[in-house]
CSV table of C-alpha atoms and ligand atoms in Angstrom, one decimal:
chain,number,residue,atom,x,y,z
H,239,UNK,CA,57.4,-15.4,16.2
H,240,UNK,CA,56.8,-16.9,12.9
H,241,UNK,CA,54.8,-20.8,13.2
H,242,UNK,CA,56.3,-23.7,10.9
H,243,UNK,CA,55.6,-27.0,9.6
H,244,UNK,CA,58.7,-28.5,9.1
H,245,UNK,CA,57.7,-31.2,5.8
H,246,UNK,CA,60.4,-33.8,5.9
H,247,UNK,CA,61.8,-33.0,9.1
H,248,UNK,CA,63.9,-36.7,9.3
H,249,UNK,CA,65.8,-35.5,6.1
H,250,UNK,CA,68.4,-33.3,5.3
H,251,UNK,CA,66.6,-30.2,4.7
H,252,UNK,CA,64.2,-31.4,7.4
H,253,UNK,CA,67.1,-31.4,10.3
H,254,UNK,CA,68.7,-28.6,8.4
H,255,UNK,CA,66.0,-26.1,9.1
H,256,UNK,CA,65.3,-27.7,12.9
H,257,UNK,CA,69.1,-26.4,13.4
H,258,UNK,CA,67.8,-22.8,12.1
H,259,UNK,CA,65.0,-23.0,14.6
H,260,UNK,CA,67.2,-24.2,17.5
H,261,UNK,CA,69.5,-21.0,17.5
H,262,UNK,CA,66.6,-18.9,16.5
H,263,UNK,CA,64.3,-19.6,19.5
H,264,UNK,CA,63.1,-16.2,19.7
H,265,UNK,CA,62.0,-15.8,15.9
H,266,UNK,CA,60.2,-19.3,14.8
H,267,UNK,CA,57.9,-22.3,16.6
H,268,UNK,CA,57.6,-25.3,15.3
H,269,UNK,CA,54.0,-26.2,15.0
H,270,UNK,CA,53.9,-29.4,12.6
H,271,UNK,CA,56.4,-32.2,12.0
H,272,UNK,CA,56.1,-34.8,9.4
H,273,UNK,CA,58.3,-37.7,8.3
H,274,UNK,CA,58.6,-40.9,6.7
H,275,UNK,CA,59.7,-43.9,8.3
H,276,UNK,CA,62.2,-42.5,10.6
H,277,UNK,CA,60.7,-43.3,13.9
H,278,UNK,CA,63.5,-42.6,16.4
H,279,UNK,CA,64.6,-39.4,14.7
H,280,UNK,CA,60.7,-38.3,14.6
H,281,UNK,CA,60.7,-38.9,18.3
H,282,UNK,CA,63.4,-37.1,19.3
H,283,UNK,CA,62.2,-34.2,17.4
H,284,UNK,CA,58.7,-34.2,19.1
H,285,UNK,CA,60.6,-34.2,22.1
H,286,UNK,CA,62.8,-32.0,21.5
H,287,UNK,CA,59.8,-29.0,19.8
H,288,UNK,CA,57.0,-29.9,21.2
H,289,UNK,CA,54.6,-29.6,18.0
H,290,UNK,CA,50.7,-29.6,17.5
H,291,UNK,CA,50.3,-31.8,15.0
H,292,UNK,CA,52.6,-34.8,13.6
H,293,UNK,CA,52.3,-36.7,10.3
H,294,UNK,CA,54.0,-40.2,9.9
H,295,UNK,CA,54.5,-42.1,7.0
H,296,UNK,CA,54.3,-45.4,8.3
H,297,UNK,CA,51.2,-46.6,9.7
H,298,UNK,CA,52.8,-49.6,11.6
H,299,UNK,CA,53.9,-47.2,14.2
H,300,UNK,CA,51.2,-44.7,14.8
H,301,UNK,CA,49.8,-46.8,18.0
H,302,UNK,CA,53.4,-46.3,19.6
H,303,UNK,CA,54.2,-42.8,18.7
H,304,UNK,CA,50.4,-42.3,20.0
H,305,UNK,CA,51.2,-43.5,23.2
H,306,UNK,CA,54.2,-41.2,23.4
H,307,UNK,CA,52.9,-38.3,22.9
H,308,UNK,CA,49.1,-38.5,24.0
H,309,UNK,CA,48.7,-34.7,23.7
H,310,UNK,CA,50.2,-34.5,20.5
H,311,UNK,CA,47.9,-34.4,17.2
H,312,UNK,CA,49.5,-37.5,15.1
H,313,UNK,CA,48.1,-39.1,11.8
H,314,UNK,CA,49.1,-41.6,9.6
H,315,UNK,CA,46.1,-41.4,7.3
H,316,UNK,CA,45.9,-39.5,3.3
H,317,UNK,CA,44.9,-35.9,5.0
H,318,UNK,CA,48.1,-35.9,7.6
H,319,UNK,CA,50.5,-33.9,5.7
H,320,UNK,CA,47.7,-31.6,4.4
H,321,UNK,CA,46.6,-31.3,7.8
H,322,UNK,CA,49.8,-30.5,9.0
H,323,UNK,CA,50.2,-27.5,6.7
H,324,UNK,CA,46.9,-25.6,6.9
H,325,UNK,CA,46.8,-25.2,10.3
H,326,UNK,CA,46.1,-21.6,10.8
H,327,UNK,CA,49.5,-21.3,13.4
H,328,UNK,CA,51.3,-22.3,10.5
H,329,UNK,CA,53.0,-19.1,9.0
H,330,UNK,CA,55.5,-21.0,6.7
H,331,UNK,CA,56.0,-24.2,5.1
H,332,UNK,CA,59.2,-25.6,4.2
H,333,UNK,CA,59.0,-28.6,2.0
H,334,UNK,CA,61.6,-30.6,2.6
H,335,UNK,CA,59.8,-34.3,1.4
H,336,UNK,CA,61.5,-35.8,-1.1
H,337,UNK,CA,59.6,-36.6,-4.7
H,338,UNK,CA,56.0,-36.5,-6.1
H,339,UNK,CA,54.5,-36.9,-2.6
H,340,UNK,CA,55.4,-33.2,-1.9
H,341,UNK,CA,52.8,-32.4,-4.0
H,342,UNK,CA,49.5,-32.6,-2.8
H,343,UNK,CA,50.7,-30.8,0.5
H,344,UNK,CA,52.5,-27.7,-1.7
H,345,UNK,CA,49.0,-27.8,-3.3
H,346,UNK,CA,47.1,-27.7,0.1
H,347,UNK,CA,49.6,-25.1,1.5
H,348,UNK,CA,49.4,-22.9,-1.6
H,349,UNK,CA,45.4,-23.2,-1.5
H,350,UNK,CA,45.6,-22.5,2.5
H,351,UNK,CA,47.6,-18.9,1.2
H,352,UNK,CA,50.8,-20.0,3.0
H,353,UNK,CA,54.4,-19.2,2.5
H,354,UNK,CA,56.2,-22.1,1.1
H,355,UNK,CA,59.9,-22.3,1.2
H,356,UNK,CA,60.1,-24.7,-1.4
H,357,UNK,CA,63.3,-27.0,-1.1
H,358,UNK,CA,61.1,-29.9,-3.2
H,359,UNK,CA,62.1,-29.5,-7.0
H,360,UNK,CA,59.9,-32.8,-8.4
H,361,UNK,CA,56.0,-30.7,-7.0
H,362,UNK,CA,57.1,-28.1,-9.8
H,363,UNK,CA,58.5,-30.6,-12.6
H,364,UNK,CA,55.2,-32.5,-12.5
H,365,UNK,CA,52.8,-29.4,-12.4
H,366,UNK,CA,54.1,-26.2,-12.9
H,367,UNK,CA,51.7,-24.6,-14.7
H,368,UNK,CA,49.1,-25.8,-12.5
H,369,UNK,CA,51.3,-24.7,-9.1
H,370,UNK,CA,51.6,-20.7,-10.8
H,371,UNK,CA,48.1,-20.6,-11.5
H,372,UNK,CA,47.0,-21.5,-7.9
H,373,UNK,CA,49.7,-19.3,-6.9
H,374,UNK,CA,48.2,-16.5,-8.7
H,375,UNK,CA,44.6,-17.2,-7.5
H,376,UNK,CA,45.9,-17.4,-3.6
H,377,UNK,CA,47.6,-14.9,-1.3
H,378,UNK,CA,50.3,-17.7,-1.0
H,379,UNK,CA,54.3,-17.0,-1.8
H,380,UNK,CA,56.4,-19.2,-2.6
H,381,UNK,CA,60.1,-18.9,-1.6
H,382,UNK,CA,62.7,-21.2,-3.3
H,383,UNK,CA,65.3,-23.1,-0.8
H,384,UNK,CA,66.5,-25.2,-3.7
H,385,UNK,CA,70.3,-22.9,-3.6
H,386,UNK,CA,70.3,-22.1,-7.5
H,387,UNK,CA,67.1,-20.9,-7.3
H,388,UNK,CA,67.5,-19.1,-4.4
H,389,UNK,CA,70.6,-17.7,-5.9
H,390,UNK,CA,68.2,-16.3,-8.8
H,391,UNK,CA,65.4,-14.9,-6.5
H,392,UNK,CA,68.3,-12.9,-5.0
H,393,UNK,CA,69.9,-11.8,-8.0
H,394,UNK,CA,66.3,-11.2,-10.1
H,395,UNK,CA,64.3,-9.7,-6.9
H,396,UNK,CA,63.3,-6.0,-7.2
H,397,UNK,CA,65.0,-6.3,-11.3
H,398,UNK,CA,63.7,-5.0,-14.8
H,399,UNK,CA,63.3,-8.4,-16.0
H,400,UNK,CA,63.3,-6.6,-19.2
H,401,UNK,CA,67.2,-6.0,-18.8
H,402,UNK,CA,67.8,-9.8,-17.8
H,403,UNK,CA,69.1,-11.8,-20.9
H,404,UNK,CA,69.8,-15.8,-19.6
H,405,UNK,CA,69.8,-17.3,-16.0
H,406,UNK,CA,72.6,-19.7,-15.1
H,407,UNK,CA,72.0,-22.4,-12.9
H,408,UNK,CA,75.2,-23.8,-11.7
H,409,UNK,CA,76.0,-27.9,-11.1
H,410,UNK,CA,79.0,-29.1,-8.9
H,411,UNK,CA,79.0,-32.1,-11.7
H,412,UNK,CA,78.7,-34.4,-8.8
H,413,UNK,CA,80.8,-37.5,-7.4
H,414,UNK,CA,81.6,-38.6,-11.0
H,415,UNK,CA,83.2,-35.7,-12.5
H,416,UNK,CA,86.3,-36.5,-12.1
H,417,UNK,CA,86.4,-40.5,-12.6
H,418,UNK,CA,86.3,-40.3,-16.2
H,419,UNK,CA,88.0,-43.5,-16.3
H,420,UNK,CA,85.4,-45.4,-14.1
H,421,UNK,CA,82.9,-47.0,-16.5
H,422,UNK,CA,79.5,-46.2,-15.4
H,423,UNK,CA,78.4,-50.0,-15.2
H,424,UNK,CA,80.7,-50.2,-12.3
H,425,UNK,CA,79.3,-46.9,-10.3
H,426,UNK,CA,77.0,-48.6,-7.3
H,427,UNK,CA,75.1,-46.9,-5.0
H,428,UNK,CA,77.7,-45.9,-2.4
H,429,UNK,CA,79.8,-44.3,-5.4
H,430,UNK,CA,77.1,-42.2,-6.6
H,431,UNK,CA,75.8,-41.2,-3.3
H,432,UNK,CA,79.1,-39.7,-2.1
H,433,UNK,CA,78.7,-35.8,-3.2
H,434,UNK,CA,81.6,-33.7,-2.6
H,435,UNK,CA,80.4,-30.7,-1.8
H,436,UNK,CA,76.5,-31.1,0.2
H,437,UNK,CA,75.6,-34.0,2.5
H,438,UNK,CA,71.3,-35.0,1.1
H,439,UNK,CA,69.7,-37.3,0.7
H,440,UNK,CA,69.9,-40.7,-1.4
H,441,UNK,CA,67.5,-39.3,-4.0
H,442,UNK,CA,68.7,-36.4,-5.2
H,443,UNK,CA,72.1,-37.4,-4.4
H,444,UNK,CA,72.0,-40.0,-6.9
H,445,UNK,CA,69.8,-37.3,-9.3
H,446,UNK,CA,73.0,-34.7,-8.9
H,447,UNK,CA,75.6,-38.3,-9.8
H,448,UNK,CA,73.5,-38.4,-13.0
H,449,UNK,CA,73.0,-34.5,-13.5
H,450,UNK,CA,69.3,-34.9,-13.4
H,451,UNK,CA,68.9,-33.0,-10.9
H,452,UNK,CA,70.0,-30.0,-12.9
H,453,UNK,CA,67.8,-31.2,-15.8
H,454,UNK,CA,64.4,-30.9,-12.5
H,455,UNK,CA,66.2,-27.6,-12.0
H,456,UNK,CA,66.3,-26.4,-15.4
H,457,UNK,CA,62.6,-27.0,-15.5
H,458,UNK,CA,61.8,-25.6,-11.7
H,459,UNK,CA,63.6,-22.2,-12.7
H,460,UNK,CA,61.6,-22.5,-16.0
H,461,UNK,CA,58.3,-22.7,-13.7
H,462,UNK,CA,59.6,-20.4,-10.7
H,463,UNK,CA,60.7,-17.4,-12.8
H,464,UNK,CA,59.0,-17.8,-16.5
H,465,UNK,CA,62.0,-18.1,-18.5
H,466,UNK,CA,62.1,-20.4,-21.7
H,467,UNK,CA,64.4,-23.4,-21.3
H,468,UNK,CA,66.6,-22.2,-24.2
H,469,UNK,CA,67.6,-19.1,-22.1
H,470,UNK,CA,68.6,-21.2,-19.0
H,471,UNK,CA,72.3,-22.2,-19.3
H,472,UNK,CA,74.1,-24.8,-16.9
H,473,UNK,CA,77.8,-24.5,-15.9
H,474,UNK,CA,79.6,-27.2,-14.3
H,475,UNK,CA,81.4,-25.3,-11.7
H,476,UNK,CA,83.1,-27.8,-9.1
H,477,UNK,CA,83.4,-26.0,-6.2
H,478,UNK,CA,79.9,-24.8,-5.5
H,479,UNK,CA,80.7,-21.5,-4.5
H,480,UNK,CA,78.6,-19.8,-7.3
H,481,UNK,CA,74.9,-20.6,-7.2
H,482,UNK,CA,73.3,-18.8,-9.9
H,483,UNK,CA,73.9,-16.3,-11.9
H,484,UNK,CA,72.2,-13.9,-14.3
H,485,UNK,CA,73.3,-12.7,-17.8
H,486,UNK,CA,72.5,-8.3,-18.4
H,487,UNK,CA,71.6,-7.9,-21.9
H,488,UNK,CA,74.6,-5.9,-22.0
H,489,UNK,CA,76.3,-9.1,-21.5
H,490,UNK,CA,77.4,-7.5,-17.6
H,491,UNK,CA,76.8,-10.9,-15.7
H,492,UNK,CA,75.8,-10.8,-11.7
H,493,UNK,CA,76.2,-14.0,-9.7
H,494,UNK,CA,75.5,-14.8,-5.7
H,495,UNK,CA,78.6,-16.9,-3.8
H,496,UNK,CA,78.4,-18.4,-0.7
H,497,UNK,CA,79.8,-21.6,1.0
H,498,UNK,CA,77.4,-24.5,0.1
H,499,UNK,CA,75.4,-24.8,2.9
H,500,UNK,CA,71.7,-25.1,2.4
H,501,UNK,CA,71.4,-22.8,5.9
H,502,UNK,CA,71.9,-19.7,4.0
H,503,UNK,CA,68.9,-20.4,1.8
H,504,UNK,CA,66.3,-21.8,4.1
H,505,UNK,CA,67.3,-19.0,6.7
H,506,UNK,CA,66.7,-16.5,3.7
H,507,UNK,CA,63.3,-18.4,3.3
H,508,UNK,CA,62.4,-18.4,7.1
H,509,UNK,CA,63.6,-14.6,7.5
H,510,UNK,CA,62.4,-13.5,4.0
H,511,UNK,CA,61.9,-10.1,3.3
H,512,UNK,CA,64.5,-9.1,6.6
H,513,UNK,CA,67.6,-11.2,6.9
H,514,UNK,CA,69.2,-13.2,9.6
H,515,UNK,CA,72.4,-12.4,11.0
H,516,UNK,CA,75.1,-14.4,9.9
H,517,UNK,CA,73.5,-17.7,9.2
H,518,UNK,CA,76.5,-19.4,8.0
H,519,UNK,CA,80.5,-18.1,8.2
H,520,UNK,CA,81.3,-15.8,5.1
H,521,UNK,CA,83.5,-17.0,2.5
H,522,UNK,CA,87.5,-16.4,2.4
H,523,UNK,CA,89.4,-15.4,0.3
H,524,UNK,CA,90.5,-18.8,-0.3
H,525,UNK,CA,87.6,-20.5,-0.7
H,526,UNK,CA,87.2,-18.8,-3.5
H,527,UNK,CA,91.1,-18.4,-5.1
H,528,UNK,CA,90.0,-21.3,-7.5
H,529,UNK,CA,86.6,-21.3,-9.1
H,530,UNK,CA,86.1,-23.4,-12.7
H,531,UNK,CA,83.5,-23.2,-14.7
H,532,UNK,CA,82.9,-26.1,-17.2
H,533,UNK,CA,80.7,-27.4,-19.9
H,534,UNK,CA,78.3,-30.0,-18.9
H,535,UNK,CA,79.0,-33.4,-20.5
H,536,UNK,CA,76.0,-34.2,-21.6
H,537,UNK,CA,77.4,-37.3,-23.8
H,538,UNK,CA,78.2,-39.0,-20.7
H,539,UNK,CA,75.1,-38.1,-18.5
H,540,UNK,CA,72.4,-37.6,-21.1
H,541,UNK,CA,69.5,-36.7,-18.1
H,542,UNK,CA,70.0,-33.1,-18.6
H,543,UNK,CA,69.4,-33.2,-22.2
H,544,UNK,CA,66.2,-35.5,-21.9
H,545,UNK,CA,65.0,-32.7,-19.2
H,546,UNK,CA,65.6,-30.0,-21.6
H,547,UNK,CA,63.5,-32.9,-23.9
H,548,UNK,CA,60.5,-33.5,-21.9
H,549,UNK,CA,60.5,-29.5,-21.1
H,550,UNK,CA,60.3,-28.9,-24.8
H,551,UNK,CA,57.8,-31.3,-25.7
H,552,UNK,CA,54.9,-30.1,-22.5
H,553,UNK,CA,53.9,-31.0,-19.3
H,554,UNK,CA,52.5,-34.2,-19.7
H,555,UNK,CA,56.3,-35.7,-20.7
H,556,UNK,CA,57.6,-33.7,-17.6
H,557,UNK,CA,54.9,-35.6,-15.4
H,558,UNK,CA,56.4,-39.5,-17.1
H,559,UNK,CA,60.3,-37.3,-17.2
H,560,UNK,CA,60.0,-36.8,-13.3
H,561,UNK,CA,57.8,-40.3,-12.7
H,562,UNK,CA,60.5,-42.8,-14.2
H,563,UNK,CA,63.5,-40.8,-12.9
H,564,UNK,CA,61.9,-41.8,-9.6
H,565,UNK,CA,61.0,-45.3,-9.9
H,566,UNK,CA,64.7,-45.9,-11.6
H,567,UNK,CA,66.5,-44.2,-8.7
H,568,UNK,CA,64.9,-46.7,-6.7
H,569,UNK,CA,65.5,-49.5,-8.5
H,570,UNK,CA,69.4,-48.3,-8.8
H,571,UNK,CA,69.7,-47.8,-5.2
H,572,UNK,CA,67.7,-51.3,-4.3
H,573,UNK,CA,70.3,-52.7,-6.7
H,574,UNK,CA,68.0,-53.7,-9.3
H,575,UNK,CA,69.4,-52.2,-12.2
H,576,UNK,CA,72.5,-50.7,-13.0
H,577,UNK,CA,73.7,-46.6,-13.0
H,578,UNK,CA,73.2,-46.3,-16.7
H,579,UNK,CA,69.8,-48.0,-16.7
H,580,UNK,CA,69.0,-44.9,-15.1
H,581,UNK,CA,68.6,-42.1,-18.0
H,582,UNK,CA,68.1,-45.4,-20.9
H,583,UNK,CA,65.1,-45.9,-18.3
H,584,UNK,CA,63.9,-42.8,-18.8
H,585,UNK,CA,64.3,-42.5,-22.3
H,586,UNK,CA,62.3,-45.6,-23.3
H,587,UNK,CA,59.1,-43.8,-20.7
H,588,UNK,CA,59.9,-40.7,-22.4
H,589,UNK,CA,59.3,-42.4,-25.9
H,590,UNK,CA,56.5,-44.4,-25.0
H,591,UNK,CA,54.8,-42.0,-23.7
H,592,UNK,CA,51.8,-40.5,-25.7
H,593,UNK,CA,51.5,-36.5,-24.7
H,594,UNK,CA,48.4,-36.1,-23.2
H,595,UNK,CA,46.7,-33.2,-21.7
H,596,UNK,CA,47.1,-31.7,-18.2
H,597,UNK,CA,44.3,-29.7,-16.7
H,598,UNK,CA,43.9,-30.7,-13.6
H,599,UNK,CA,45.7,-32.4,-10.9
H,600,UNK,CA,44.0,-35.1,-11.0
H,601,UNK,CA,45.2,-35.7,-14.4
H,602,UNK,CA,48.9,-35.5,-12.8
H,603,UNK,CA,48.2,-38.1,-10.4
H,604,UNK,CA,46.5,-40.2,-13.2
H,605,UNK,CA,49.8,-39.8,-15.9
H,606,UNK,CA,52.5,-40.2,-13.1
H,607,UNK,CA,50.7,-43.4,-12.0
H,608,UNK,CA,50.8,-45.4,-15.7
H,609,UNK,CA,53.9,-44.0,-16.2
H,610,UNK,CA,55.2,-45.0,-13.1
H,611,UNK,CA,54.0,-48.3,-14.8
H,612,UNK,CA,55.8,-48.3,-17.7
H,613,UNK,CA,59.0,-47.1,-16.0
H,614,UNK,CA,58.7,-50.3,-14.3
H,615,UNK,CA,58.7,-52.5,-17.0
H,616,UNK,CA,61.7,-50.7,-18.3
H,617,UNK,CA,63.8,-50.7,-15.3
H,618,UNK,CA,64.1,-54.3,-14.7
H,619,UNK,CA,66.7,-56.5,-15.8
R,771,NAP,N1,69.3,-31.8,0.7
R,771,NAP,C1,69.6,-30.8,0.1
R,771,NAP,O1,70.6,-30.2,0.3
R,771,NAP,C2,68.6,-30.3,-1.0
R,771,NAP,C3,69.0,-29.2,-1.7
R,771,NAP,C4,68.1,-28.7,-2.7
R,771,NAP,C5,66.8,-29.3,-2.9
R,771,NAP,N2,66.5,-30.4,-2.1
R,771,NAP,C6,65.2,-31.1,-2.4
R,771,NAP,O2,64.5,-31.1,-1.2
R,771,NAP,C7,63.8,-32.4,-1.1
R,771,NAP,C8,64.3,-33.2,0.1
R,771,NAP,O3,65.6,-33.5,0.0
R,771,NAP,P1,66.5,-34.1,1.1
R,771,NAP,O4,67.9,-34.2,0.6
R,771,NAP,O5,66.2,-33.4,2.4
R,771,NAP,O6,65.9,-35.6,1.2
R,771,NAP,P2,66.0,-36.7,2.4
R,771,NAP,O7,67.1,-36.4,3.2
R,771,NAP,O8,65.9,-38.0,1.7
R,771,NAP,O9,64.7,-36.4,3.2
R,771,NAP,C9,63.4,-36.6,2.7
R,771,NAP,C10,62.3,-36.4,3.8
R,771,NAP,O10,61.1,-36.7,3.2
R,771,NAP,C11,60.4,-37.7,4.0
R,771,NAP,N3,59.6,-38.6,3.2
R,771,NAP,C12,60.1,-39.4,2.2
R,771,NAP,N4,59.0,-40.0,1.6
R,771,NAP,C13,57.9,-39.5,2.2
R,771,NAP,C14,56.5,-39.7,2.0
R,771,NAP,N5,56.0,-40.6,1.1
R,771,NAP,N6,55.6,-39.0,2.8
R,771,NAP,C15,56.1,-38.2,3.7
R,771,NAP,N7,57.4,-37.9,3.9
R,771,NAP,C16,58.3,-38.6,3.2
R,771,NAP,C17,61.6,-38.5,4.7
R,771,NAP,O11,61.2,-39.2,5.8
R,771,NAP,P3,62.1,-40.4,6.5
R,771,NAP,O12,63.5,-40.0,6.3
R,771,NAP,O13,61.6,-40.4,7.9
R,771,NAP,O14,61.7,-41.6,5.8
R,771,NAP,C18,62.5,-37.3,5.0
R,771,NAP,O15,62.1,-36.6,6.1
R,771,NAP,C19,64.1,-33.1,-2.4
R,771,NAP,O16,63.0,-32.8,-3.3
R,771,NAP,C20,65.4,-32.5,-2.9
R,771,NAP,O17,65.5,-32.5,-4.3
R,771,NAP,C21,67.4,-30.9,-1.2
């Protein structure tokens, strides 16, 4: 019986993994929640698993979730979500928060020698270097959820890395691949929220409509598995059948298929090193009697090429890269600024940005907060 603190467990990764647990009643326990502002969704969940300990976002409604649950452990306060992870029932951590709040809780959890299954990309964007060097000074392991990169750790796991030439991450190319005739001005919110193959959340749903979420994936497999970003390729490949895929030197090329369902890779996190039975159903023949593979245009969405950027030019850029990306997201999705504000947003921080030094995390928390500032000033209209 393996213990887990389910991080974001109101989101889609969150309620993904809470689905895993449900038919798996004899192999995990859920000992920590923690959510954002979902109150009724957190409710039924602490009803529903019965957990130790609860973190909540939102202050405003600690009193009633207190009087709830009186036995329960809940906190609204800065320690909650480390708290939540480094309790020593908790086996495994799956981060399923979206954005730069994951990141002092991956830190606590890595520090606390947990195993993380790591759905969250932005923790890694903003300190990668710092992340591997805990992780090397811990008896922590982190397992990637994200389903490229779990593609990878599949295809690279037990491998001469020697032999290994390229990795591929793979990109579905999103809700706007196929409207080439629909100017980008006129792409709202609902538009670039609608993803055609997986059902997430706002955030990185609008990151995959702009393909920056393959430019924080270029630069988590850059982190997760050392590669230089000039040997990570990206193929468009609509159907999002193939996840990843690795180039031989001999130029033999391996690749892992499934359905996309992010069950397969948080069950292979969960289970990891043995494997659950038959997480999701197995492929047919037909799902897979059609699969393109594509350039990325990176003319019309330019985020991937300012990822490759910021990755090229150190960590401090990836810390304003990952900072404005956020605070324009938000602004696009308030309606404050329009889809192609997004990457000229991010741009302008990226320019104004002065590279700095990054040896601590403090020094993360310091950059991402005046960039966060100067993203602001840029994404108004
Ligand atoms: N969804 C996927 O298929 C998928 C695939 C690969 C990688 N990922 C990555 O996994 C992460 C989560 O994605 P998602 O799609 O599951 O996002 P989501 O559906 O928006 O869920 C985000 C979760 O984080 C919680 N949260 C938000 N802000 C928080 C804060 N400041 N403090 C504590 N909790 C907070 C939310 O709580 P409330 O909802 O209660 O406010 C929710 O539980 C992202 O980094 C994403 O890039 C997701």
């Amino acid at each position: 019986m393996k213990g887990i603190a389910v991080m974001g467990s109101t989101g889609s990764i969150g309620t993904q993994t809470l689905d895993i647990v449900t038919s798996h009643p004899d192999q995990f326990r859920v000992i920590s929640l923690s959510a954002g502002r979902n109150f009724e969704m957190l409710v039924a969940q602490i009803e529903r698993f019965r957990p130790l300990r609860v973190a909540f976002a939102d202050p405003t409604r600690l009193d009633d979730l207190r009087r709830l649950f009186p036995n329960v452990d809940i906190s609204a306060d800065e320690r909650s979500l480390t708290d939540c992870v480094i309790q020593p029932e908790v086996d495994i951590v799956v981060m399923g928060i979206v954005g730069f709040a994951a990141l002092a809780p991956t830190l606590q959890a890595i520090r606390a020698g947990k195993t993380i299954a790591l759905a969250n990309k932005e923790a890694l964007v903003v300190a990668g270097s710092l992340l591997r060097r805990e992780i090397s000074q811990s008896s922590a392991k982190v397992i990637p959820v994200d389903s490229e990169h779990n593609a990878l750790f599949q295809l690279l796991e037990g491998r001469d890395r020697s032999h290994v030439s390229k990795l591929v991450l793979t990109a579905s190319g999103g809700p706007l691949l196929r409207q080439t005739q629909l100017p980008l001005e006129d792409v709202t919110p609902a538009i670039a929220i609608k993803h055609p193959n997986w059902k997430m959340g706002p955030k990185i749903s609008v990151d995959s409509a702009t393909l920056m979420n393959k430019g924080l994936e270029l630069i988590e497999a850059h982190f997760l598995f050392d590669t230089p970003e000039n040997d990570i390729e990206v193929w468009v490949h609509p159907q999002s059948i193939v996840h990843g895929a690795i180039w031989l030197k001999d130029n033999s090329c391996l690749a892992q298929l499934s359905r996309p369902d992010m069950r397969l890779s948080i069950g292979f996190a969960l289970k990891y090193p043995e494997r659950l039975e038959a997480v999701i159903p197995r492929l047919s023949l037909r799902d897979m009697s059609q699969l393109e593979f594509l350039e990325p245009d990176v003319k019309r969405f330019p985020c991937l090429e300012l990822a490759r950027q910021a990755l090229r030019l150190g960590p401090s850029h990836l810390i304003a890269l990952n900072a404005a990306n956020e605070v324009a997201v938000q602004r696009f999705l308030e309606g404050h600024i329009l889809f192609p504000d997004i990457p000229g947003t991010i741009a302008k921080t990226l320019d104004r940005h002065t590279a700095t030094r990054v040896e601590q995390i403090e020094d993360v928390f310091t950059i991402d907060r005046e960039s966060r500032e100067l993203a602001m000033r840029s994404a108004s209209r």
